[in-house]
mmCIF file of C-alpha atoms and ligand atoms in Angstrom:
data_model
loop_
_atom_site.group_PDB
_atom_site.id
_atom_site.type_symbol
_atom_site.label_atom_id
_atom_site.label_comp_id
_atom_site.label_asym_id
_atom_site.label_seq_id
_atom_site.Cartn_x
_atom_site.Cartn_y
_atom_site.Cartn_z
ATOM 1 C CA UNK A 408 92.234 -154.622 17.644
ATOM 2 C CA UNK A 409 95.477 -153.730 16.248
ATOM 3 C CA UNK A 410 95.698 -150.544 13.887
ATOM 4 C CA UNK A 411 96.377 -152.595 10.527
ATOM 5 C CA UNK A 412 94.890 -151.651 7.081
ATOM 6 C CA UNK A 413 91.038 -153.087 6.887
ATOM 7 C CA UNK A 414 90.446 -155.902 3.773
ATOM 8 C CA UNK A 415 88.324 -154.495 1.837
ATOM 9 C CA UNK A 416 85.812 -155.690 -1.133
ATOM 10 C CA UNK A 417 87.363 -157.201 -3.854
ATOM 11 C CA UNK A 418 88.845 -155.267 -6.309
ATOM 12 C CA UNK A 419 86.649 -154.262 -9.125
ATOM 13 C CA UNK A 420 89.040 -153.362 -11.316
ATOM 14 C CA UNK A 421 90.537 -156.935 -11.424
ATOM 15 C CA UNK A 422 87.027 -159.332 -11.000
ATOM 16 C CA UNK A 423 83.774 -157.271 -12.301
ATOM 17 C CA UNK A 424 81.116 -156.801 -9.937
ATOM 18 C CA UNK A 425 78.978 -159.558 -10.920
ATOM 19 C CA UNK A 426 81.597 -162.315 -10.679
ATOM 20 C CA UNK A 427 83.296 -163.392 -7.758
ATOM 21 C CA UNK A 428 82.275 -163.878 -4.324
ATOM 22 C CA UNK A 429 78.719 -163.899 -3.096
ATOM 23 C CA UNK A 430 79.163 -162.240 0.146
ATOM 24 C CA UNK A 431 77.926 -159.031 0.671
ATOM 25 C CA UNK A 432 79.209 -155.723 -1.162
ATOM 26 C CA UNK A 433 82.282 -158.076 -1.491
ATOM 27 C CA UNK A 434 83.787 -157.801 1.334
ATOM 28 C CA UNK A 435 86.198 -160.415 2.437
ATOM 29 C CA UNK A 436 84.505 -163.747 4.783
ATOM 30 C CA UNK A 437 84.969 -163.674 8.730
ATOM 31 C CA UNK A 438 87.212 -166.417 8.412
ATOM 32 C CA UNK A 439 89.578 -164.471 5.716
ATOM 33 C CA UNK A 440 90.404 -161.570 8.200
ATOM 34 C CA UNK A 441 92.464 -161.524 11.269
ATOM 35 C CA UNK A 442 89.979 -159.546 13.069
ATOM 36 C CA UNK A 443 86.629 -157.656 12.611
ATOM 37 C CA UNK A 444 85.359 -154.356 14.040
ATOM 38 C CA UNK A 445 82.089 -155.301 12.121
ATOM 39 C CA UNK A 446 80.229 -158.443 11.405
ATOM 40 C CA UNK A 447 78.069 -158.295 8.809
ATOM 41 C CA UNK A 448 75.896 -161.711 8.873
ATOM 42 C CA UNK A 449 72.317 -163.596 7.864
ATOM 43 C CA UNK A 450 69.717 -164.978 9.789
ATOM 44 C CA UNK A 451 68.158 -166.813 7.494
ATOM 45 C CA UNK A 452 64.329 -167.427 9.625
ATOM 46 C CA UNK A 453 60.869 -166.666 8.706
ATOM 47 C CA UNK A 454 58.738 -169.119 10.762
ATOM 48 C CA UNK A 455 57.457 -165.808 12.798
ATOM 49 C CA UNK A 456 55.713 -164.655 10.015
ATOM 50 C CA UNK A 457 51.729 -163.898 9.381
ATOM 51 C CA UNK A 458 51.020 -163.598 6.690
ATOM 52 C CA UNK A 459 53.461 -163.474 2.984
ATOM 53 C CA UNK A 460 56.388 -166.309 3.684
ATOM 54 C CA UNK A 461 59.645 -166.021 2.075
ATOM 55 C CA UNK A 462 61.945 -163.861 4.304
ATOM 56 C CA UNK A 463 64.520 -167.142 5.115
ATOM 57 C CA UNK A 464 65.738 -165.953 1.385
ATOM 58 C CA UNK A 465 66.397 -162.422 2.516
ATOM 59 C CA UNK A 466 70.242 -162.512 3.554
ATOM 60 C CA UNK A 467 71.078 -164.020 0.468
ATOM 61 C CA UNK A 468 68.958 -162.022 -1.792
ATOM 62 C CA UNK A 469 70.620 -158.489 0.177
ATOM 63 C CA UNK A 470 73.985 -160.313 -0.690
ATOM 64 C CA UNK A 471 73.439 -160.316 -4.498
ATOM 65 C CA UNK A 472 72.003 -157.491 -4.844
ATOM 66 C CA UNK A 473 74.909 -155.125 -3.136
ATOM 67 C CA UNK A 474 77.554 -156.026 -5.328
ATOM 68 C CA UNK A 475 77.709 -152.413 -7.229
ATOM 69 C CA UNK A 476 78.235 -151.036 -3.927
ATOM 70 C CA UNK A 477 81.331 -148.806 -4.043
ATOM 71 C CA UNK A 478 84.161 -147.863 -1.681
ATOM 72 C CA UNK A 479 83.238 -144.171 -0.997
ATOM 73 C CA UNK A 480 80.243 -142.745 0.063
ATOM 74 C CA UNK A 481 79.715 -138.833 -0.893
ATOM 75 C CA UNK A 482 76.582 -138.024 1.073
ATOM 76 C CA UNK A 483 78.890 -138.711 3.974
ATOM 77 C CA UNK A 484 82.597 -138.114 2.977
ATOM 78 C CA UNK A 485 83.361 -141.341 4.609
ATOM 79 C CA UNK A 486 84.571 -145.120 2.998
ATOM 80 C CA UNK A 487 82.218 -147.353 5.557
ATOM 81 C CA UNK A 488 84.839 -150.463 4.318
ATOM 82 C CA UNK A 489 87.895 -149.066 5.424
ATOM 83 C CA UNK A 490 87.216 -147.204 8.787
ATOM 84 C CA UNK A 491 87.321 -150.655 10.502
ATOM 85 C CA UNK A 492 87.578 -154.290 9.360
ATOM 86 C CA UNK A 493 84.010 -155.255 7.773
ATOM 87 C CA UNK A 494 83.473 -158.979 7.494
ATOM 88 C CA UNK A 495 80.478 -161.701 6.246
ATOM 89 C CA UNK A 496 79.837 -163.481 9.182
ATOM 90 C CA UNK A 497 77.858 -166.087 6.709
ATOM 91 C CA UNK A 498 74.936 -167.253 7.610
ATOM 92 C CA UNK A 499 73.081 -168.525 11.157
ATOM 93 C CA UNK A 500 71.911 -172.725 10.809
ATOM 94 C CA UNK A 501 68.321 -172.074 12.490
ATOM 95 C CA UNK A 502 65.500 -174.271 12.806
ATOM 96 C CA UNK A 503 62.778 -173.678 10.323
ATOM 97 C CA UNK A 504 60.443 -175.557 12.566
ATOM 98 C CA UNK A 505 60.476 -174.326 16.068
ATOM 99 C CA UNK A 506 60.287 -171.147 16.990
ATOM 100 C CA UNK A 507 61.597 -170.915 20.504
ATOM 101 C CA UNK A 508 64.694 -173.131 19.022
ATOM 102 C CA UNK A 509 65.704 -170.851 16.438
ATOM 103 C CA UNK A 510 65.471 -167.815 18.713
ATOM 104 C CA UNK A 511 67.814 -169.627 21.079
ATOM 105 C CA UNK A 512 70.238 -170.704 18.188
ATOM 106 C CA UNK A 513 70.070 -167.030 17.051
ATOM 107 C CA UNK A 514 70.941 -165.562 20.687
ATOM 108 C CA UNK A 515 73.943 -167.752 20.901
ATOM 109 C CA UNK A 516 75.348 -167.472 17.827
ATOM 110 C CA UNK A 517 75.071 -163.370 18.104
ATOM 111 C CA UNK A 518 76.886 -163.976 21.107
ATOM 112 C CA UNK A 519 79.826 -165.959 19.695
ATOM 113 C CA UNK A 520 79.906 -163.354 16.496
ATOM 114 C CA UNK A 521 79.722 -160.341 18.506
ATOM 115 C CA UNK A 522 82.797 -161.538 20.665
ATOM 116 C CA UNK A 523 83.685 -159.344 23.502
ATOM 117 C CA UNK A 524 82.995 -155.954 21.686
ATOM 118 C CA UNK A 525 82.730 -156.328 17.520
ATOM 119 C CA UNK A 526 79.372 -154.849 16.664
ATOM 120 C CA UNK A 527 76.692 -157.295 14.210
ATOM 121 C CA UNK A 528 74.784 -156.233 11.302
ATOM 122 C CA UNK A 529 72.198 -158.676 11.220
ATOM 123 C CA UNK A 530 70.199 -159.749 7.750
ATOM 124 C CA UNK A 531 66.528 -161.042 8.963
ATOM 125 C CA UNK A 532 64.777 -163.035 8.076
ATOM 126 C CA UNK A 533 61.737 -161.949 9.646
ATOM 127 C CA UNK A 534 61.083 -159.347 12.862
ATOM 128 C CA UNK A 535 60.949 -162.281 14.934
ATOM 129 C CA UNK A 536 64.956 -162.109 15.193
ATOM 130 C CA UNK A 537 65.140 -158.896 16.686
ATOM 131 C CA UNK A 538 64.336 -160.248 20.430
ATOM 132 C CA UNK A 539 67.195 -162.429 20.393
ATOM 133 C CA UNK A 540 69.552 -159.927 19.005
ATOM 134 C CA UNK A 541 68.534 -157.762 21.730
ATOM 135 C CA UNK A 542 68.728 -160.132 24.448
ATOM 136 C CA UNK A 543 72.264 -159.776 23.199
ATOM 137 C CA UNK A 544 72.615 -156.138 23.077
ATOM 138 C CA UNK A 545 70.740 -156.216 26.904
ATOM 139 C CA UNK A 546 74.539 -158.696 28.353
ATOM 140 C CA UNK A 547 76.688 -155.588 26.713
ATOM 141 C CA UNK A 548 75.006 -152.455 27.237
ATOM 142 C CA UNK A 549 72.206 -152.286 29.832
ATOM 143 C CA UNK A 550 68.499 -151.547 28.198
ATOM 144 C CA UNK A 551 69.562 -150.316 24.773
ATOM 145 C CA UNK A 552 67.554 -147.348 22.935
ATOM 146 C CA UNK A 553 65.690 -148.629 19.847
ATOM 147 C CA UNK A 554 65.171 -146.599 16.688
ATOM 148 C CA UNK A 555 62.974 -148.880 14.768
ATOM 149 C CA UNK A 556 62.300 -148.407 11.413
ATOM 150 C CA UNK A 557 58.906 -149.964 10.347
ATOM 151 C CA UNK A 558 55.344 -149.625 8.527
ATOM 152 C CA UNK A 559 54.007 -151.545 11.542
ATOM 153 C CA UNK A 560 54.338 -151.514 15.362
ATOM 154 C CA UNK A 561 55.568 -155.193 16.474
ATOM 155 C CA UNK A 562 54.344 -154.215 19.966
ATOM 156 C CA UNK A 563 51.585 -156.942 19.584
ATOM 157 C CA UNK A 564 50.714 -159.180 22.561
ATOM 158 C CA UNK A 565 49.849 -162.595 20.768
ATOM 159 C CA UNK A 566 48.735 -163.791 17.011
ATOM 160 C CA UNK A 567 46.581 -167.203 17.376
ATOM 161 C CA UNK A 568 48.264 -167.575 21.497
ATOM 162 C CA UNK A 569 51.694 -167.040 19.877
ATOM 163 C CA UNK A 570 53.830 -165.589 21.993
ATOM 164 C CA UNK A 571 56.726 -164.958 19.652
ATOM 165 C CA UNK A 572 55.926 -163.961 16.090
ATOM 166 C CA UNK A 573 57.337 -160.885 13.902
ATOM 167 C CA UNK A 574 54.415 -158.906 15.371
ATOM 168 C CA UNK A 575 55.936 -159.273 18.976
ATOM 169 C CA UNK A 576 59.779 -158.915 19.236
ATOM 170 C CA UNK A 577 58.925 -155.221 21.100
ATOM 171 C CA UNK A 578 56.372 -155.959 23.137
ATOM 172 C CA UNK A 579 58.732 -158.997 24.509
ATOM 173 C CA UNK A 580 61.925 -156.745 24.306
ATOM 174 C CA UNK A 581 59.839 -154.170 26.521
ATOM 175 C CA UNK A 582 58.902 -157.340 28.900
ATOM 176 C CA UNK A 583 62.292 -158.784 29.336
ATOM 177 C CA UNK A 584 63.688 -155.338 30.314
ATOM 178 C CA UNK A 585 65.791 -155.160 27.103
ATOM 179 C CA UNK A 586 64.801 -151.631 26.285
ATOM 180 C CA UNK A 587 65.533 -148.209 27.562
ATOM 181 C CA UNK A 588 62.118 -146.941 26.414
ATOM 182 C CA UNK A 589 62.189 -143.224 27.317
ATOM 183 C CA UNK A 590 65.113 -143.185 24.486
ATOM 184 C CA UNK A 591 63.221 -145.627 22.066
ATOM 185 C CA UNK A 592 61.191 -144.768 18.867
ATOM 186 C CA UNK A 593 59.117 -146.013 15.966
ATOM 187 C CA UNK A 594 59.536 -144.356 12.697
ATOM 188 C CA UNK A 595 57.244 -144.666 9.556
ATOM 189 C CA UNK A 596 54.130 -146.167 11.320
ATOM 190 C CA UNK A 597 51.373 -146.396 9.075
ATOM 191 C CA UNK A 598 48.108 -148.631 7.924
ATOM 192 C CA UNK A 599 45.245 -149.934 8.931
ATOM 193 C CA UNK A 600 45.203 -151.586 12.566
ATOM 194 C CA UNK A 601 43.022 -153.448 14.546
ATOM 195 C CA UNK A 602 41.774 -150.638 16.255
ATOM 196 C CA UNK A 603 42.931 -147.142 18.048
ATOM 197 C CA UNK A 604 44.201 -149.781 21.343
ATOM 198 C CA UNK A 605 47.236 -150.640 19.349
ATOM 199 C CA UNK A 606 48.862 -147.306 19.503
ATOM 200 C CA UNK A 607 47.916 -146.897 22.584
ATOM 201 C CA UNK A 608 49.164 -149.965 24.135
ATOM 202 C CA UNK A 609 52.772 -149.017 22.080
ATOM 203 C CA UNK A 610 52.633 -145.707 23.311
ATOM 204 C CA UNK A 611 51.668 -147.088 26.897
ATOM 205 C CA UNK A 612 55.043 -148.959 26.612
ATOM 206 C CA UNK A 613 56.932 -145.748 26.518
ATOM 207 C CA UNK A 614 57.593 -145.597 22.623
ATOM 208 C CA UNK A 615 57.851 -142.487 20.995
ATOM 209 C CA UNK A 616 56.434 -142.212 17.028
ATOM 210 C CA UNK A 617 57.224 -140.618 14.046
ATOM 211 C CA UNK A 618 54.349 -141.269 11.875
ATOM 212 C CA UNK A 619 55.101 -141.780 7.986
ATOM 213 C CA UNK A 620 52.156 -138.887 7.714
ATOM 214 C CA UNK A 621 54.676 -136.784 9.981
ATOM 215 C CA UNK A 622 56.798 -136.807 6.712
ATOM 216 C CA UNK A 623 54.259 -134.879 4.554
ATOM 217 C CA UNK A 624 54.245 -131.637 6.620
ATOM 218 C CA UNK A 625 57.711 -131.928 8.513
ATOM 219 C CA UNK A 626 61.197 -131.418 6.610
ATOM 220 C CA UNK A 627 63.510 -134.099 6.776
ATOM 221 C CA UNK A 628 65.914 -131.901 9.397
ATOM 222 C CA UNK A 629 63.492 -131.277 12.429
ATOM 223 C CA UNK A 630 62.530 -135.251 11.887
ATOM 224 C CA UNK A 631 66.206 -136.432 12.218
ATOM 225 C CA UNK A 632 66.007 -133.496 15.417
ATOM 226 C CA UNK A 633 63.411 -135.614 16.833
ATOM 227 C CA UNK A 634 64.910 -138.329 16.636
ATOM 228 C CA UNK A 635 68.538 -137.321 17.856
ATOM 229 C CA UNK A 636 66.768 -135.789 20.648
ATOM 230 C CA UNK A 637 64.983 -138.794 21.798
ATOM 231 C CA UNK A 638 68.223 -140.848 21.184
ATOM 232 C CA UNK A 639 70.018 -138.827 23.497
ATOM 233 C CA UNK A 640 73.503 -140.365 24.017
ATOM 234 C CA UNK A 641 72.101 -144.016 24.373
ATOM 235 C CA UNK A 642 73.515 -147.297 23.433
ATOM 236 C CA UNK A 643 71.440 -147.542 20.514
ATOM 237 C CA UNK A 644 70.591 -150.181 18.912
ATOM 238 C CA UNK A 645 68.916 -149.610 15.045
ATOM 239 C CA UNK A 646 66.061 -152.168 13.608
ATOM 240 C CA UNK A 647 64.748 -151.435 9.948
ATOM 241 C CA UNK A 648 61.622 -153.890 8.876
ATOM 242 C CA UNK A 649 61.916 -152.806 5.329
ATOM 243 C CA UNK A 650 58.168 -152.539 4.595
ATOM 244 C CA UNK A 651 59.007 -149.104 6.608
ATOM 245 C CA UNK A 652 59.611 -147.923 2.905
ATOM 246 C CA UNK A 653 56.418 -147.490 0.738
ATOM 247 C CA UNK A 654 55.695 -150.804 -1.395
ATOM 248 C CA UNK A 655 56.450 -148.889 -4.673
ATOM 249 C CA UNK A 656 60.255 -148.703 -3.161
ATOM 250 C CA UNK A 657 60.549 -151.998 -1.477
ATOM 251 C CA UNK A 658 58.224 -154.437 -2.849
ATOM 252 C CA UNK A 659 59.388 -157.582 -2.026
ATOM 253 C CA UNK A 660 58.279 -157.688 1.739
ATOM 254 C CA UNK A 661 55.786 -159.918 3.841
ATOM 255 C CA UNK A 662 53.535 -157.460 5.075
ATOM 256 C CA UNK A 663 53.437 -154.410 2.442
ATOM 257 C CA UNK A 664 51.199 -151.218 3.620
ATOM 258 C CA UNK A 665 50.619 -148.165 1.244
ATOM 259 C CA UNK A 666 52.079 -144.798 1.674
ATOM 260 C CA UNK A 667 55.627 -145.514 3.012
ATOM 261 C CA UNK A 668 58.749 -143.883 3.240
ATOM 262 C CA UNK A 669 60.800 -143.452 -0.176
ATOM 263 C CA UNK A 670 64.447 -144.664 0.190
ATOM 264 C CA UNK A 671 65.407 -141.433 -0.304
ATOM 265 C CA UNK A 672 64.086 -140.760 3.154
ATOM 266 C CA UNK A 673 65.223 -143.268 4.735
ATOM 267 C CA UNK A 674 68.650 -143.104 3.602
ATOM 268 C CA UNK A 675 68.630 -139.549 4.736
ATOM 269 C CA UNK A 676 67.507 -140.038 8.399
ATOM 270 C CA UNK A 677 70.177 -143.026 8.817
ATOM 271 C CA UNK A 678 73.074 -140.402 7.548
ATOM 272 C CA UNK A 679 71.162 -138.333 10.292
ATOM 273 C CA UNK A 680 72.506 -140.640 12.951
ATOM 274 C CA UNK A 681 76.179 -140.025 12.343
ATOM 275 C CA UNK A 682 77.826 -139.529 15.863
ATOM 276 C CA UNK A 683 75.394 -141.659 17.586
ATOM 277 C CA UNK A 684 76.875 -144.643 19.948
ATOM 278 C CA UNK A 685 75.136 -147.050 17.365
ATOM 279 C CA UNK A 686 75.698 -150.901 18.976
ATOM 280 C CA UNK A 687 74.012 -152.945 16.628
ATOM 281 C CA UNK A 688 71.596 -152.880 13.789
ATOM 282 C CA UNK A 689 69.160 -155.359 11.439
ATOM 283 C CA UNK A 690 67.469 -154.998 8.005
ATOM 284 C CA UNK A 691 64.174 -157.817 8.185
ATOM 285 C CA UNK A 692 61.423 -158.725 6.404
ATOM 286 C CA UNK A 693 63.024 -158.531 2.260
ATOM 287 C CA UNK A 694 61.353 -161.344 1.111
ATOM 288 C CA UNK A 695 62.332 -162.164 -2.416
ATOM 289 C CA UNK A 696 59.798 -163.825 -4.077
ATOM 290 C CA UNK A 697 57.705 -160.845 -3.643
ATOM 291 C CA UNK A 698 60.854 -158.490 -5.360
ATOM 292 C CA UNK A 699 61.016 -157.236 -8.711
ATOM 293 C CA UNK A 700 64.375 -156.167 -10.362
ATOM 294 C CA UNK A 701 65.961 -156.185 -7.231
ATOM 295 C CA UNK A 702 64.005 -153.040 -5.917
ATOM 296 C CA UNK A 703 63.997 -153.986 -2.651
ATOM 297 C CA UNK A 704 67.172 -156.008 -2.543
ATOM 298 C CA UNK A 705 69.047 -153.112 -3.382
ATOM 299 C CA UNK A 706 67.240 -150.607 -0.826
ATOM 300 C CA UNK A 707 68.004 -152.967 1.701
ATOM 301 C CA UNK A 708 71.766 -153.341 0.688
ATOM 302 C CA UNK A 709 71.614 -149.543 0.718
ATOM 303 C CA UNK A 710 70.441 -149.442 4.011
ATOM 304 C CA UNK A 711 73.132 -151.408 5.107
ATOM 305 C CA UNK A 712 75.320 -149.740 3.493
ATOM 306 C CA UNK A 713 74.939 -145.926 4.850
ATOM 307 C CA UNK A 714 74.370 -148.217 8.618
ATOM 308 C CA UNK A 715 78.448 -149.291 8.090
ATOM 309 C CA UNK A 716 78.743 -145.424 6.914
ATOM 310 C CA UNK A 717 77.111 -143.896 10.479
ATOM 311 C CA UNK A 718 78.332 -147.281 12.525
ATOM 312 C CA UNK A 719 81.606 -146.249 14.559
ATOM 313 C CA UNK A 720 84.077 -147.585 12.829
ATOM 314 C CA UNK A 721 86.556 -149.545 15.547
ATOM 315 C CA UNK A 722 85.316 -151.732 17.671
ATOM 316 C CA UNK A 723 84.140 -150.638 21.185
ATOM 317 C CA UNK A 724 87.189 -151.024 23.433
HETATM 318 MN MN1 LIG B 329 56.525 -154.281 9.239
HETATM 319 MN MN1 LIG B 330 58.441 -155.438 11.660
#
């Protein structure tokens, strides 16, 4: 695109934070900007769940609860608004009653948002979304690396015959040839499981793990090593189900499992992944009605926020 000065969030100064425009962190609408390097959008789906409903009220719970998100961000010297344009993409119109529809409706509109080379943010919504979204990924970039960010695998063959639930987007990814699995990892695996098979059958795949027990012992450093290291200099795409932080930090989630990540952590390990050729990335699975005080609405706009901060800034010419 053509080297004119980003639009950035509305000006504080002149509207406070809590009036004003609902999209998120304030930034200006798709439609407002000449151009975007980043699309920042919601798929608003959560038929793929199994068990806590609610995630189709994610994207616009994320949106109200990053409005005190501010220009500059310290850990990183960097201002994730103004290194590119940053637009709301709204939201995707997806079918709340079939599943294969919506994940067609989702593919295609990631197509049309992502143009020839801006690069999506995508607010789930449920897990489910991230097959499409990497179907997407797959047109541009060859088998992408995955650094996914979760409590749970998602490498799951079926749920009740179901082919395509939010247990399963990896195991189909892996399937459909979407994934460059010698450069993919899970991070923040934990919980009870159905039995030792599961982790085998991921590992089987090719994934690599970082257990959320890993974090106990390891410093945060050689972890981010790890992961930089299986990375490599992939196309990578990034997929954080937000239950991958402990329920105490993200509460408001579908499937919540005990002993997770703080957001401290996480935050960290995204900064970690500064000078990475990061594609694409998703934040799934907030699911409101289970949030208190915003907890988890902010740690997800947080996430999103220090994504935009590690995200290359112009789009990919
Ligand atoms: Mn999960
Ligand atoms: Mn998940």
């Amino acid at each position: 695109m053509e080297d004119h000065e980003p639009v950035g969030p509305v000006d504080a100064s002149r509207i406070p934070r809590y009036a004003g425009e609902n999209t998120f962190a304030r930034l200006p609408r798709l439609a407002d900007v000449r151009e975007a390097d980043t699309v920042l959008w919601g798929v608003p789906f959560d038929t793929g769940v199994s068990y806590r409903p609610g995630a189709r009220f994610g994207p616009a719970h994320v949106r109200a609860s990053s409005k005190l998100l501010r220009p500059y961000n310290p850990a990183l010297d960097t201002e994730p608004f103004a290194r590119g344009q940053v637009a709301d993409g709204g939201d995707a119109g997806v079918n709340p009653f079939d599943i294969r529809d919506a994940i067609g409706t989702i593919e295609r509109c990631a197509r049309e948002l992502s143009g020839t080379n801006r690069r999506l943010l995508s607010i789930g919504g449920d897990h489910t979304i991230a097959l499409p979204l990497l179907r997407v990924q797959r047109e541009r970039h060859g088998p992408v690396a995955v650094l996914h960010f979760d409590a749970h695998l998602d490498t799951w063959d079926t749920y009740f015959g179901a082919p395509y639930t939010h247990g399963t987007p990896f195991r189909r990814a892996a399937q459909e040839g979407l994934i460059d699995l010698a450069h993919s990892m899970h991070v923040g695996i934990r919980g009870p499981l159905y039995s030792g098979l599961d982790l085998e059958e991921s590992e089987r795949l090719g994934f690599a793990a970082v257990h959320a027990r890993d974090f106990l012992r390891s410093p945060i450093d050689e972890l981010i090593g790890r992961v930089r290291e299986r990375i490599g200099n992939r196309a990578l795409y990034v997929s954080v189900d937000i239950d991958v932080l402990d329920p105490g930090f993200a509460p408001g989630t579908g499937t919540p499992e005990a002993g997770g990540l703080s957001s401290r952590e996480l935050l960290e390990i995204l900064r970690g992944l500064r000078g990475l050729d990061i594609v694409g990335a998703d934040v799934v699975e907030v699911s409101p009605a289970y949030d208190h005080a915003e907890i988890t609405g902010i740690a997800a706009a947080h996430v999103l926020y220090e994504l935009l901060s590690v995200l290359p800034g112009r789009a990919r010419s």
